[in-house]
């Protein structure tokens, strides 16, 4: 019924197993935002849930939120579609693509 209800339900779905869970999480975060919950964390989670959905259907992500490691290899940024500008990325996830790539590289130094 409330923006917080949608936010909580989206959080549960984001930790689901099926691609439909990730898509529904994204939709719930969009609803929460439209109901006034437009804080930094909610915006970021809306972007991350969309990226997770896209990654799990084999398409490039949009915002650059999904990093992964295959077979205990280095952490890499899952491929990113070039259609999202750094301006939009900063509004949604607070970082440019270059900053996200640098974070991935830093994770591999540890």
mmCIF file with all atom_site columns, C-alpha atoms in Angstrom:
data_model
loop_
_atom_site.group_PDB
_atom_site.id
_atom_site.type_symbol
_atom_site.label_atom_id
_atom_site.label_alt_id
_atom_site.label_comp_id
_atom_site.label_asym_id
_atom_site.label_entity_id
_atom_site.label_seq_id
_atom_site.pdbx_PDB_ins_code
_atom_site.Cartn_x
_atom_site.Cartn_y
_atom_site.Cartn_z
_atom_site.occupancy
_atom_site.B_iso_or_equiv
_atom_site.pdbx_formal_charge
_atom_site.auth_seq_id
_atom_site.auth_comp_id
_atom_site.auth_asym_id
_atom_site.auth_atom_id
_atom_site.pdbx_PDB_model_num
ATOM 1   C CA . UNK A 1 1   ? 0.000  0.000   0.000   1.00 0.00 ? 1   UNK A CA 1
ATOM 2   C CA . UNK A 1 2   ? 2.885  2.406   0.718   1.00 0.00 ? 2   UNK A CA 1
ATOM 3   C CA . UNK A 1 3   ? 6.182  3.300   -0.902  1.00 0.00 ? 3   UNK A CA 1
ATOM 4   C CA . UNK A 1 4   ? 7.970  1.516   1.954   1.00 0.00 ? 4   UNK A CA 1
ATOM 5   C CA . UNK A 1 5   ? 5.875  -1.617  1.333   1.00 0.00 ? 5   UNK A CA 1
ATOM 6   C CA . UNK A 1 6   ? 6.972  -1.653  -2.308  1.00 0.00 ? 6   UNK A CA 1
ATOM 7   C CA . UNK A 1 7   ? 10.573 -1.004  -1.280  1.00 0.00 ? 7   UNK A CA 1
ATOM 8   C CA . UNK A 1 8   ? 10.563 -3.927  1.168   1.00 0.00 ? 8   UNK A CA 1
ATOM 9   C CA . UNK A 1 9   ? 8.949  -6.281  -1.331  1.00 0.00 ? 9   UNK A CA 1
ATOM 10  C CA . UNK A 1 10  ? 11.467 -5.236  -3.987  1.00 0.00 ? 10  UNK A CA 1
ATOM 11  C CA . UNK A 1 11  ? 14.346 -5.971  -1.604  1.00 0.00 ? 11  UNK A CA 1
ATOM 12  C CA . UNK A 1 12  ? 13.073 -9.520  -1.102  1.00 0.00 ? 12  UNK A CA 1
ATOM 13  C CA . UNK A 1 13  ? 12.602 -10.034 -4.847  1.00 0.00 ? 13  UNK A CA 1
ATOM 14  C CA . UNK A 1 14  ? 16.075 -8.678  -5.650  1.00 0.00 ? 14  UNK A CA 1
ATOM 15  C CA . UNK A 1 15  ? 17.474 -11.654 -3.720  1.00 0.00 ? 15  UNK A CA 1
ATOM 16  C CA . UNK A 1 16  ? 15.339 -14.132 -5.663  1.00 0.00 ? 16  UNK A CA 1
ATOM 17  C CA . UNK A 1 17  ? 16.470 -16.745 -8.145  1.00 0.00 ? 17  UNK A CA 1
ATOM 18  C CA . UNK A 1 18  ? 14.350 -16.190 -11.256 1.00 0.00 ? 18  UNK A CA 1
ATOM 19  C CA . UNK A 1 19  ? 14.749 -13.390 -13.789 1.00 0.00 ? 19  UNK A CA 1
ATOM 20  C CA . UNK A 1 20  ? 11.099 -12.535 -13.204 1.00 0.00 ? 20  UNK A CA 1
ATOM 21  C CA . UNK A 1 21  ? 12.006 -11.763 -9.569  1.00 0.00 ? 21  UNK A CA 1
ATOM 22  C CA . UNK A 1 22  ? 14.559 -9.166  -10.685 1.00 0.00 ? 22  UNK A CA 1
ATOM 23  C CA . UNK A 1 23  ? 12.151 -7.575  -13.139 1.00 0.00 ? 23  UNK A CA 1
ATOM 24  C CA . UNK A 1 24  ? 9.374  -7.375  -10.548 1.00 0.00 ? 24  UNK A CA 1
ATOM 25  C CA . UNK A 1 25  ? 11.844 -5.908  -8.029  1.00 0.00 ? 25  UNK A CA 1
ATOM 26  C CA . UNK A 1 26  ? 12.684 -3.206  -10.570 1.00 0.00 ? 26  UNK A CA 1
ATOM 27  C CA . UNK A 1 27  ? 9.009  -2.480  -11.165 1.00 0.00 ? 27  UNK A CA 1
ATOM 28  C CA . UNK A 1 28  ? 8.325  -2.279  -7.424  1.00 0.00 ? 28  UNK A CA 1
ATOM 29  C CA . UNK A 1 29  ? 11.195 0.175   -6.926  1.00 0.00 ? 29  UNK A CA 1
ATOM 30  C CA . UNK A 1 30  ? 9.831  2.310   -9.758  1.00 0.00 ? 30  UNK A CA 1
ATOM 31  C CA . UNK A 1 31  ? 6.443  2.311   -8.008  1.00 0.00 ? 31  UNK A CA 1
ATOM 32  C CA . UNK A 1 32  ? 8.106  3.247   -4.690  1.00 0.00 ? 32  UNK A CA 1
ATOM 33  C CA . UNK A 1 33  ? 9.891  6.119   -6.436  1.00 0.00 ? 33  UNK A CA 1
ATOM 34  C CA . UNK A 1 34  ? 6.651  7.283   -8.061  1.00 0.00 ? 34  UNK A CA 1
ATOM 35  C CA . UNK A 1 35  ? 5.037  7.260   -4.600  1.00 0.00 ? 35  UNK A CA 1
ATOM 36  C CA . UNK A 1 36  ? 7.727  9.601   -3.252  1.00 0.00 ? 36  UNK A CA 1
ATOM 37  C CA . UNK A 1 37  ? 10.520 7.307   -2.057  1.00 0.00 ? 37  UNK A CA 1
ATOM 38  C CA . UNK A 1 38  ? 13.158 8.784   -4.333  1.00 0.00 ? 38  UNK A CA 1
ATOM 39  C CA . UNK A 1 39  ? 16.170 8.699   -2.031  1.00 0.00 ? 39  UNK A CA 1
ATOM 40  C CA . UNK A 1 40  ? 19.640 7.733   -3.287  1.00 0.00 ? 40  UNK A CA 1
ATOM 41  C CA . UNK A 1 41  ? 19.363 4.095   -2.158  1.00 0.00 ? 41  UNK A CA 1
ATOM 42  C CA . UNK A 1 42  ? 16.009 3.510   -3.849  1.00 0.00 ? 42  UNK A CA 1
ATOM 43  C CA . UNK A 1 43  ? 17.214 5.068   -7.117  1.00 0.00 ? 43  UNK A CA 1
ATOM 44  C CA . UNK A 1 44  ? 20.349 2.948   -6.990  1.00 0.00 ? 44  UNK A CA 1
ATOM 45  C CA . UNK A 1 45  ? 18.400 -0.243  -6.314  1.00 0.00 ? 45  UNK A CA 1
ATOM 46  C CA . UNK A 1 46  ? 16.032 0.482   -9.205  1.00 0.00 ? 46  UNK A CA 1
ATOM 47  C CA . UNK A 1 47  ? 19.069 0.710   -11.491 1.00 0.00 ? 47  UNK A CA 1
ATOM 48  C CA . UNK A 1 48  ? 20.717 -2.382  -9.985  1.00 0.00 ? 48  UNK A CA 1
ATOM 49  C CA . UNK A 1 49  ? 17.584 -4.505  -10.349 1.00 0.00 ? 49  UNK A CA 1
ATOM 50  C CA . UNK A 1 50  ? 17.284 -3.545  -14.012 1.00 0.00 ? 50  UNK A CA 1
ATOM 51  C CA . UNK A 1 51  ? 20.962 -4.376  -14.569 1.00 0.00 ? 51  UNK A CA 1
ATOM 52  C CA . UNK A 1 52  ? 20.585 -7.708  -12.757 1.00 0.00 ? 52  UNK A CA 1
ATOM 53  C CA . UNK A 1 53  ? 17.569 -8.588  -14.890 1.00 0.00 ? 53  UNK A CA 1
ATOM 54  C CA . UNK A 1 54  ? 19.398 -7.703  -18.114 1.00 0.00 ? 54  UNK A CA 1
ATOM 55  C CA . UNK A 1 55  ? 22.504 -9.641  -17.098 1.00 0.00 ? 55  UNK A CA 1
ATOM 56  C CA . UNK A 1 56  ? 20.449 -12.726 -16.311 1.00 0.00 ? 56  UNK A CA 1
ATOM 57  C CA . UNK A 1 57  ? 18.807 -12.707 -19.736 1.00 0.00 ? 57  UNK A CA 1
ATOM 58  C CA . UNK A 1 58  ? 22.191 -12.331 -21.425 1.00 0.00 ? 58  UNK A CA 1
ATOM 59  C CA . UNK A 1 59  ? 21.915 -8.664  -22.395 1.00 0.00 ? 59  UNK A CA 1
ATOM 60  C CA . UNK A 1 60  ? 24.319 -5.851  -21.507 1.00 0.00 ? 60  UNK A CA 1
ATOM 61  C CA . UNK A 1 61  ? 23.489 -3.924  -18.362 1.00 0.00 ? 61  UNK A CA 1
ATOM 62  C CA . UNK A 1 62  ? 22.686 -0.218  -18.539 1.00 0.00 ? 62  UNK A CA 1
ATOM 63  C CA . UNK A 1 63  ? 24.066 1.381   -15.378 1.00 0.00 ? 63  UNK A CA 1
ATOM 64  C CA . UNK A 1 64  ? 27.150 -0.702  -14.558 1.00 0.00 ? 64  UNK A CA 1
ATOM 65  C CA . UNK A 1 65  ? 26.030 -2.029  -11.190 1.00 0.00 ? 65  UNK A CA 1
ATOM 66  C CA . UNK A 1 66  ? 26.793 -5.696  -11.815 1.00 0.00 ? 66  UNK A CA 1
ATOM 67  C CA . UNK A 1 67  ? 30.292 -6.979  -11.163 1.00 0.00 ? 67  UNK A CA 1
ATOM 68  C CA . UNK A 1 68  ? 31.065 -10.663 -11.230 1.00 0.00 ? 68  UNK A CA 1
ATOM 69  C CA . UNK A 1 69  ? 33.805 -13.217 -10.857 1.00 0.00 ? 69  UNK A CA 1
ATOM 70  C CA . UNK A 1 70  ? 33.819 -16.441 -12.848 1.00 0.00 ? 70  UNK A CA 1
ATOM 71  C CA . UNK A 1 71  ? 35.464 -19.524 -11.301 1.00 0.00 ? 71  UNK A CA 1
ATOM 72  C CA . UNK A 1 72  ? 37.180 -17.433 -8.601  1.00 0.00 ? 72  UNK A CA 1
ATOM 73  C CA . UNK A 1 73  ? 38.804 -15.329 -11.302 1.00 0.00 ? 73  UNK A CA 1
ATOM 74  C CA . UNK A 1 74  ? 39.191 -11.561 -11.182 1.00 0.00 ? 74  UNK A CA 1
ATOM 75  C CA . UNK A 1 75  ? 36.175 -9.358  -10.567 1.00 0.00 ? 75  UNK A CA 1
ATOM 76  C CA . UNK A 1 76  ? 34.991 -7.895  -13.849 1.00 0.00 ? 76  UNK A CA 1
ATOM 77  C CA . UNK A 1 77  ? 32.305 -5.482  -14.846 1.00 0.00 ? 77  UNK A CA 1
ATOM 78  C CA . UNK A 1 78  ? 29.547 -7.278  -16.720 1.00 0.00 ? 78  UNK A CA 1
ATOM 79  C CA . UNK A 1 79  ? 29.274 -5.707  -20.236 1.00 0.00 ? 79  UNK A CA 1
ATOM 80  C CA . UNK A 1 80  ? 27.591 -2.305  -20.275 1.00 0.00 ? 80  UNK A CA 1
ATOM 81  C CA . UNK A 1 81  ? 25.379 -0.922  -23.038 1.00 0.00 ? 81  UNK A CA 1
ATOM 82  C CA . UNK A 1 82  ? 26.670 2.471   -24.111 1.00 0.00 ? 82  UNK A CA 1
ATOM 83  C CA . UNK A 1 83  ? 23.180 4.014   -24.192 1.00 0.00 ? 83  UNK A CA 1
ATOM 84  C CA . UNK A 1 84  ? 23.238 5.426   -20.648 1.00 0.00 ? 84  UNK A CA 1
ATOM 85  C CA . UNK A 1 85  ? 25.167 8.636   -20.134 1.00 0.00 ? 85  UNK A CA 1
ATOM 86  C CA . UNK A 1 86  ? 27.357 9.289   -17.128 1.00 0.00 ? 86  UNK A CA 1
ATOM 87  C CA . UNK A 1 87  ? 24.964 12.110  -16.241 1.00 0.00 ? 87  UNK A CA 1
ATOM 88  C CA . UNK A 1 88  ? 22.073 9.651   -15.889 1.00 0.00 ? 88  UNK A CA 1
ATOM 89  C CA . UNK A 1 89  ? 24.349 7.091   -14.237 1.00 0.00 ? 89  UNK A CA 1
ATOM 90  C CA . UNK A 1 90  ? 25.373 9.660   -11.601 1.00 0.00 ? 90  UNK A CA 1
ATOM 91  C CA . UNK A 1 91  ? 21.703 10.478  -10.901 1.00 0.00 ? 91  UNK A CA 1
ATOM 92  C CA . UNK A 1 92  ? 20.832 6.818   -10.414 1.00 0.00 ? 92  UNK A CA 1
ATOM 93  C CA . UNK A 1 93  ? 23.951 5.197   -8.921  1.00 0.00 ? 93  UNK A CA 1
ATOM 94  C CA . UNK A 1 94  ? 26.187 8.172   -7.993  1.00 0.00 ? 94  UNK A CA 1
ATOM 95  C CA . UNK A 1 95  ? 29.176 7.054   -10.092 1.00 0.00 ? 95  UNK A CA 1
ATOM 96  C CA . UNK A 1 96  ? 30.511 7.456   -13.607 1.00 0.00 ? 96  UNK A CA 1
ATOM 97  C CA . UNK A 1 97  ? 31.361 4.368   -15.631 1.00 0.00 ? 97  UNK A CA 1
ATOM 98  C CA . UNK A 1 98  ? 35.076 5.159   -15.197 1.00 0.00 ? 98  UNK A CA 1
ATOM 99  C CA . UNK A 1 99  ? 34.641 5.209   -11.403 1.00 0.00 ? 99  UNK A CA 1
ATOM 100 C CA . UNK A 1 100 ? 32.828 1.877   -11.505 1.00 0.00 ? 100 UNK A CA 1
ATOM 101 C CA . UNK A 1 101 ? 35.600 0.327   -13.616 1.00 0.00 ? 101 UNK A CA 1
ATOM 102 C CA . UNK A 1 102 ? 38.218 1.686   -11.202 1.00 0.00 ? 102 UNK A CA 1
ATOM 103 C CA . UNK A 1 103 ? 36.317 0.097   -8.293  1.00 0.00 ? 103 UNK A CA 1
ATOM 104 C CA . UNK A 1 104 ? 36.400 -3.280  -10.052 1.00 0.00 ? 104 UNK A CA 1
ATOM 105 C CA . UNK A 1 105 ? 40.140 -2.944  -10.653 1.00 0.00 ? 105 UNK A CA 1
ATOM 106 C CA . UNK A 1 106 ? 40.689 -1.986  -7.010  1.00 0.00 ? 106 UNK A CA 1
ATOM 107 C CA . UNK A 1 107 ? 38.797 -5.076  -5.841  1.00 0.00 ? 107 UNK A CA 1
ATOM 108 C CA . UNK A 1 108 ? 41.266 -7.261  -7.732  1.00 0.00 ? 108 UNK A CA 1
ATOM 109 C CA . UNK A 1 109 ? 44.280 -5.736  -5.956  1.00 0.00 ? 109 UNK A CA 1
ATOM 110 C CA . UNK A 1 110 ? 43.174 -7.100  -2.586  1.00 0.00 ? 110 UNK A CA 1
#
